[in-house]
Coordinates of C-alpha atoms and ligand atoms in Angstrom, one line a residue:
M1 CA -0.2 -0.1 0.3
N2 CA 1.2 3.6 -1.0
C3 CA 0.3 6.7 0.8
K4 CA -2.6 7.7 -1.5
G5 CA -4.0 4.1 -0.3
V6 CA -3.5 5.1 3.2
I7 CA -5.1 8.2 3.2
H8 CA -8.1 7.1 1.0
E9 CA -8.8 4.3 3.8
I10 CA -7.8 6.4 6.8
S11 CA -11.1 7.3 8.1
N12 CA -12.1 3.6 7.9
Y13 CA -9.0 2.4 9.8
I14 CA -9.9 4.9 12.4
D15 CA -13.6 3.4 12.4
G16 CA -12.4 -0.1 12.5
E17 CA -14.2 -0.7 9.5
L18 CA -11.3 -2.2 7.2
D19 CA -10.8 -5.8 6.1
L20 CA -8.0 -7.2 8.5
T21 CA -5.8 -7.9 5.4
I22 CA -5.9 -4.3 4.2
R23 CA -5.4 -3.1 7.8
H24 CA -2.3 -5.2 8.1
E25 CA -1.0 -3.6 5.0
L26 CA -1.7 -0.1 6.3
E27 CA -0.1 -0.7 9.6
R28 CA 3.1 -2.5 7.7
H29 CA 2.9 1.1 5.7
L30 CA 2.7 3.3 9.0
E31 CA 5.9 1.9 10.5
H32 CA 8.1 3.3 7.9
C33 CA 6.2 6.1 6.8
E34 CA 6.5 9.2 9.0
D35 CA 4.2 11.4 6.9
C36 CA 1.2 9.0 7.0
T37 CA 1.6 8.3 10.7
L38 CA 1.6 12.0 11.2
V39 CA -1.9 12.5 9.2
L40 CA -3.4 9.3 11.0
D41 CA -2.3 11.3 14.6
Q42 CA -3.9 14.5 13.1
T43 CA -6.9 12.8 11.6
R44 CA -7.6 11.2 14.9
K45 CA -7.5 14.1 17.0
S46 CA -9.8 15.8 14.8
I47 CA -12.0 13.3 15.1
E48 CA -12.0 13.3 18.9
I49 CA -12.9 16.7 18.6
L50 CA -15.6 16.3 16.2
C51 CA -17.0 13.4 18.0
D52 CA -16.2 14.5 21.7
S53 CA -20.1 14.5 22.9
E54 CA -20.8 11.7 20.5
P55 CA -20.2 8.3 20.6
I56 CA -21.3 7.3 17.2
P57 CA -19.6 6.4 13.8
L58 CA -18.8 9.5 11.6
S59 CA -21.3 10.2 9.2
A60 CA -20.8 9.8 5.4
E61 CA -20.5 13.6 5.0
V62 CA -17.7 14.0 7.5
H63 CA -16.1 10.9 6.3
S64 CA -16.0 12.5 2.8
R65 CA -14.8 15.8 3.8
L66 CA -12.3 14.2 6.0
R67 CA -11.0 12.4 2.8
A68 CA -11.4 15.7 0.8
A69 CA -9.1 17.6 3.1
L70 CA -6.7 14.8 3.1
R71 CA -6.2 14.7 -0.4
E72 CA -5.8 18.2 -1.0
K73 CA -3.0 18.1 1.6
F74 CA -1.3 15.4 0.2
A75 CA -1.7 16.9 -3.3
K76 CA 0.1 20.0 -2.3
K77 CA 2.9 18.0 -1.4
P78 CA 5.7 16.8 -3.2
A79 CA 6.1 13.0 -3.8
Ligands
LIG1 ZN1 3.0 7.0 3.8

């Protein structure tokens, strides 16, 4: 899995919705990719803030907004 794949799956990963195989791939990537570890960390923190008082899963809208924001962030970064 590359960085793009991680970003694509990151909200599912946080929600625990990923297949075990994909999750393992993602975790293997995180072990050696500082960028994605940072993105995961920041995403987790934003979700904690967003969901502070609601212990419900993220809505589809939040998912897509989050993905768009992350994609934009990565697009600005040199590969
Ligand atoms: Zn990465």
